[in-house]
Amino acid sequence: MTLTKKMMTKQLEYLIIHCTATPIGRIVTKEDIVAWHTDPKPRGRGWSKAGYSDMIDIDGKLVNITPFDQDDDKEAWEVTNGVRGINGVAHHIVYVGGCDARMQPMDTRTPVQKGALGIYLKYAVLRWPNIKIAGHNYFDAGKACPSFDVAQWCRAIGLSENNIL
Ligand SMILES: [Zn+2]
């Protein structure tokens, strides 16, 4: 690694969980998310990249949205736009759902989504032993995202306190 590259990369610190904030039962695809985030305003948000590295769809399937590698550095090409201000040190995962039929926050995770998310978090901890897992709402108190208590759920599935923000 060149010195220049080393100076530009940052150590990955957080794994942040999001929801798509869509009503229970609605199918959302990778293409939907990329369009919402990167289409020019007012159709989309006009971001340069999508907000997440991976998503867990309504069937519990893991879908990659933005490529990333295995190491502890977050390089520019891996960065996603999930939470302004910390994206350079964060990895973002989203599950599809998070609202009830009237668009109020609700933990809509199905058993297969919970199963997939649990495996995802446990594998992430193996890969990045010092990572701290958090919900989007830890960094933005005005948001309900991801519509469940991340710390409580991480404890319930047996993750170490070291990996819970
Ligand atoms: Zn979010």
mmCIF file of C-alpha atoms and ligand atoms in Angstrom:
data_model
loop_
_atom_site.group_PDB
_atom_site.id
_atom_site.type_symbol
_atom_site.label_atom_id
_atom_site.label_comp_id
_atom_site.label_asym_id
_atom_site.label_seq_id
_atom_site.Cartn_x
_atom_site.Cartn_y
_atom_site.Cartn_z
ATOM 1 C CA MET A 1 0.000 0.000 0.000
ATOM 2 C CA THR A 2 1.394 3.401 -0.918
ATOM 3 C CA LEU A 3 1.671 6.081 1.707
ATOM 4 C CA THR A 4 -0.830 8.258 -0.129
ATOM 5 C CA LYS A 5 -3.389 5.503 -0.208
ATOM 6 C CA LYS A 6 -2.815 4.712 3.434
ATOM 7 C CA MET A 7 -3.400 8.316 4.444
ATOM 8 C CA MET A 8 -6.656 8.414 2.547
ATOM 9 C CA THR A 9 -8.168 5.266 4.005
ATOM 10 C CA LYS A 10 -9.779 5.004 7.395
ATOM 11 C CA GLN A 11 -10.308 2.144 9.765
ATOM 12 C CA LEU A 12 -13.796 0.707 9.661
ATOM 13 C CA GLU A 13 -15.508 1.425 13.003
ATOM 14 C CA TYR A 14 -19.247 0.906 12.687
ATOM 15 C CA LEU A 15 -21.716 -1.491 11.150
ATOM 16 C CA ILE A 16 -24.968 0.432 10.935
ATOM 17 C CA ILE A 17 -28.362 -1.179 10.453
ATOM 18 C CA HIS A 18 -31.083 0.554 8.442
ATOM 19 C CA CYS A 19 -34.568 -0.164 7.160
ATOM 20 C CA THR A 20 -35.922 0.949 3.784
ATOM 21 C CA ALA A 21 -38.823 2.694 5.599
ATOM 22 C CA THR A 22 -41.307 0.988 3.281
ATOM 23 C CA PRO A 23 -44.641 -0.542 4.325
ATOM 24 C CA ILE A 24 -44.851 -4.098 5.563
ATOM 25 C CA GLY A 25 -44.982 -6.613 2.714
ATOM 26 C CA ARG A 26 -43.782 -4.295 -0.061
ATOM 27 C CA ILE A 27 -41.076 -5.682 -2.326
ATOM 28 C CA VAL A 28 -38.029 -3.431 -2.756
ATOM 29 C CA THR A 29 -35.190 -4.244 -5.154
ATOM 30 C CA LYS A 30 -31.581 -3.172 -5.391
ATOM 31 C CA GLU A 31 -32.538 -1.115 -8.450
ATOM 32 C CA ASP A 32 -35.200 0.722 -6.410
ATOM 33 C CA ILE A 33 -32.673 1.689 -3.743
ATOM 34 C CA VAL A 34 -30.041 2.799 -6.243
ATOM 35 C CA ALA A 35 -32.655 4.914 -8.066
ATOM 36 C CA TRP A 36 -34.014 6.500 -4.849
ATOM 37 C CA HIS A 37 -30.533 7.516 -3.772
ATOM 38 C CA THR A 38 -28.742 8.375 -7.018
ATOM 39 C CA ASP A 39 -31.406 9.675 -9.415
ATOM 40 C CA PRO A 40 -31.219 13.446 -9.783
ATOM 41 C CA LYS A 41 -33.508 15.534 -7.589
ATOM 42 C CA PRO A 42 -36.433 15.719 -7.248
ATOM 43 C CA ARG A 43 -36.921 12.095 -8.389
ATOM 44 C CA GLY A 44 -34.072 10.814 -6.240
ATOM 45 C CA ARG A 45 -31.701 12.285 -3.701
ATOM 46 C CA GLY A 46 -29.002 12.996 -6.217
ATOM 47 C CA TRP A 47 -26.259 11.239 -4.244
ATOM 48 C CA SER A 48 -23.162 9.960 -6.020
ATOM 49 C CA LYS A 49 -23.691 6.475 -4.543
ATOM 50 C CA ALA A 50 -26.361 4.437 -2.800
ATOM 51 C CA GLY A 51 -26.645 4.521 0.978
ATOM 52 C CA TYR A 52 -25.887 0.872 1.704
ATOM 53 C CA SER A 53 -23.364 -1.869 1.043
ATOM 54 C CA ASP A 54 -25.861 -4.726 1.316
ATOM 55 C CA MET A 55 -29.571 -5.321 1.695
ATOM 56 C CA ILE A 56 -31.691 -8.153 3.050
ATOM 57 C CA ASP A 57 -34.779 -8.393 0.904
ATOM 58 C CA ILE A 58 -38.240 -9.363 1.989
ATOM 59 C CA ASP A 59 -37.501 -13.055 1.400
ATOM 60 C CA GLY A 60 -34.389 -12.923 3.563
ATOM 61 C CA LYS A 61 -32.049 -12.970 0.569
ATOM 62 C CA LEU A 62 -28.781 -11.047 0.855
ATOM 63 C CA VAL A 63 -28.219 -8.648 -2.059
ATOM 64 C CA ASN A 64 -25.039 -6.647 -2.593
ATOM 65 C CA ILE A 65 -25.644 -3.014 -3.527
ATOM 66 C CA THR A 66 -22.162 -1.498 -3.333
ATOM 67 C CA PRO A 67 -19.009 -3.621 -3.592
ATOM 68 C CA PHE A 68 -16.620 -3.763 -0.638
ATOM 69 C CA ASP A 69 -13.576 -5.797 0.295
ATOM 70 C CA GLN A 70 -12.611 -7.867 3.322
ATOM 71 C CA ASP A 71 -10.033 -5.679 5.018
ATOM 72 C CA ASP A 72 -10.343 -3.218 7.919
ATOM 73 C CA ASP A 73 -9.899 -0.108 5.786
ATOM 74 C CA LYS A 74 -12.801 1.786 4.286
ATOM 75 C CA GLU A 75 -11.574 3.024 0.937
ATOM 76 C CA ALA A 76 -13.357 5.631 -1.171
ATOM 77 C CA TRP A 77 -14.785 3.086 -3.609
ATOM 78 C CA GLU A 78 -16.401 1.163 -0.725
ATOM 79 C CA VAL A 79 -18.018 4.139 0.967
ATOM 80 C CA THR A 80 -21.813 4.372 0.963
ATOM 81 C CA ASN A 81 -23.983 7.302 2.005
ATOM 82 C CA GLY A 82 -25.972 5.883 4.924
ATOM 83 C CA VAL A 83 -25.282 8.445 7.669
ATOM 84 C CA ARG A 84 -23.793 11.844 6.890
ATOM 85 C CA GLY A 85 -20.560 12.514 8.755
ATOM 86 C CA ILE A 86 -19.448 8.960 9.523
ATOM 87 C CA ASN A 87 -19.674 7.207 6.164
ATOM 88 C CA GLY A 88 -15.898 7.058 5.853
ATOM 89 C CA VAL A 89 -15.734 4.699 8.834
ATOM 90 C CA ALA A 90 -19.073 2.901 8.505
ATOM 91 C CA HIS A 91 -20.537 -0.125 6.738
ATOM 92 C CA HIS A 92 -24.286 0.073 6.067
ATOM 93 C CA ILE A 93 -26.759 -2.816 5.864
ATOM 94 C CA VAL A 94 -30.483 -2.333 5.182
ATOM 95 C CA TYR A 95 -33.453 -4.660 5.548
ATOM 96 C CA VAL A 96 -36.565 -4.155 3.462
ATOM 97 C CA GLY A 97 -39.475 -2.874 5.557
ATOM 98 C CA GLY A 98 -39.589 -0.916 8.791
ATOM 99 C CA CYS A 99 -43.058 0.677 8.520
ATOM 100 C CA ASP A 100 -46.618 -0.496 9.024
ATOM 101 C CA ALA A 101 -49.288 -0.041 6.356
ATOM 102 C CA ARG A 102 -49.835 3.564 7.514
ATOM 103 C CA MET A 103 -46.115 4.349 7.317
ATOM 104 C CA GLN A 104 -45.559 4.391 11.071
ATOM 105 C CA PRO A 105 -42.274 2.837 12.306
ATOM 106 C CA MET A 106 -42.660 -0.903 12.919
ATOM 107 C CA ASP A 107 -40.260 -3.811 13.205
ATOM 108 C CA THR A 108 -41.513 -5.715 10.170
ATOM 109 C CA ARG A 109 -38.603 -8.162 10.008
ATOM 110 C CA THR A 110 -39.846 -11.602 9.098
ATOM 111 C CA PRO A 111 -38.280 -14.725 10.612
ATOM 112 C CA VAL A 112 -36.162 -15.200 7.468
ATOM 113 C CA GLN A 113 -34.998 -11.582 7.547
ATOM 114 C CA LYS A 114 -34.063 -11.894 11.224
ATOM 115 C CA GLY A 115 -32.223 -15.131 10.493
ATOM 116 C CA ALA A 116 -30.282 -13.541 7.649
ATOM 117 C CA LEU A 117 -29.466 -10.388 9.612
ATOM 118 C CA GLY A 118 -28.258 -12.434 12.583
ATOM 119 C CA ILE A 119 -25.905 -14.463 10.389
ATOM 120 C CA TYR A 120 -24.740 -11.276 8.680
ATOM 121 C CA LEU A 121 -23.861 -9.590 11.984
ATOM 122 C CA LYS A 122 -22.085 -12.650 13.366
ATOM 123 C CA TYR A 123 -20.042 -13.048 10.208
ATOM 124 C CA ALA A 124 -19.217 -9.324 10.202
ATOM 125 C CA VAL A 125 -17.851 -9.683 13.736
ATOM 126 C CA LEU A 126 -15.644 -12.571 12.609
ATOM 127 C CA ARG A 127 -14.338 -10.489 9.739
ATOM 128 C CA TRP A 128 -14.012 -7.221 11.647
ATOM 129 C CA PRO A 129 -13.511 -8.192 15.314
ATOM 130 C CA ASN A 130 -13.516 -4.603 16.602
ATOM 131 C CA ILE A 131 -16.590 -3.408 14.731
ATOM 132 C CA LYS A 132 -19.356 -1.699 16.707
ATOM 133 C CA ILE A 133 -22.903 -2.462 15.623
ATOM 134 C CA ALA A 134 -25.513 0.289 15.846
ATOM 135 C CA GLY A 135 -28.815 1.450 14.434
ATOM 136 C CA HIS A 136 -29.102 4.515 12.215
ATOM 137 C CA ASN A 137 -31.093 6.168 15.036
ATOM 138 C CA TYR A 138 -27.989 6.105 17.276
ATOM 139 C CA PHE A 139 -26.519 8.803 15.068
ATOM 140 C CA ASP A 140 -29.698 10.678 14.222
ATOM 141 C CA ALA A 141 -32.143 10.855 17.116
ATOM 142 C CA GLY A 142 -34.809 12.264 14.798
ATOM 143 C CA LYS A 143 -35.006 8.978 12.913
ATOM 144 C CA ALA A 144 -36.800 5.765 13.819
ATOM 145 C CA CYS A 145 -34.608 3.764 11.420
ATOM 146 C CA PRO A 146 -34.227 0.761 11.703
ATOM 147 C CA SER A 147 -37.464 0.495 13.743
ATOM 148 C CA PHE A 148 -36.115 -1.888 16.375
ATOM 149 C CA ASP A 149 -33.775 -1.736 19.377
ATOM 150 C CA VAL A 150 -30.470 -2.797 17.844
ATOM 151 C CA ALA A 151 -28.494 -3.199 21.088
ATOM 152 C CA GLN A 152 -31.219 -5.260 22.716
ATOM 153 C CA TRP A 153 -31.568 -7.510 19.680
ATOM 154 C CA CYS A 154 -27.776 -7.952 19.339
ATOM 155 C CA ARG A 155 -27.677 -9.142 22.960
ATOM 156 C CA ALA A 156 -30.611 -11.459 22.340
ATOM 157 C CA ILE A 157 -28.768 -13.207 19.504
ATOM 158 C CA GLY A 158 -25.598 -13.566 21.572
ATOM 159 C CA LEU A 159 -23.303 -10.876 20.229
ATOM 160 C CA SER A 160 -20.578 -9.600 22.542
ATOM 161 C CA GLU A 161 -20.902 -6.228 24.320
ATOM 162 C CA ASN A 162 -17.586 -5.360 22.626
ATOM 163 C CA ASN A 163 -19.401 -5.277 19.319
ATOM 164 C CA ILE A 164 -22.467 -3.319 20.443
ATOM 165 C CA LEU A 165 -22.282 0.465 20.386
HETATM 166 ZN ZN ZN B 1 -31.389 4.552 7.963
#
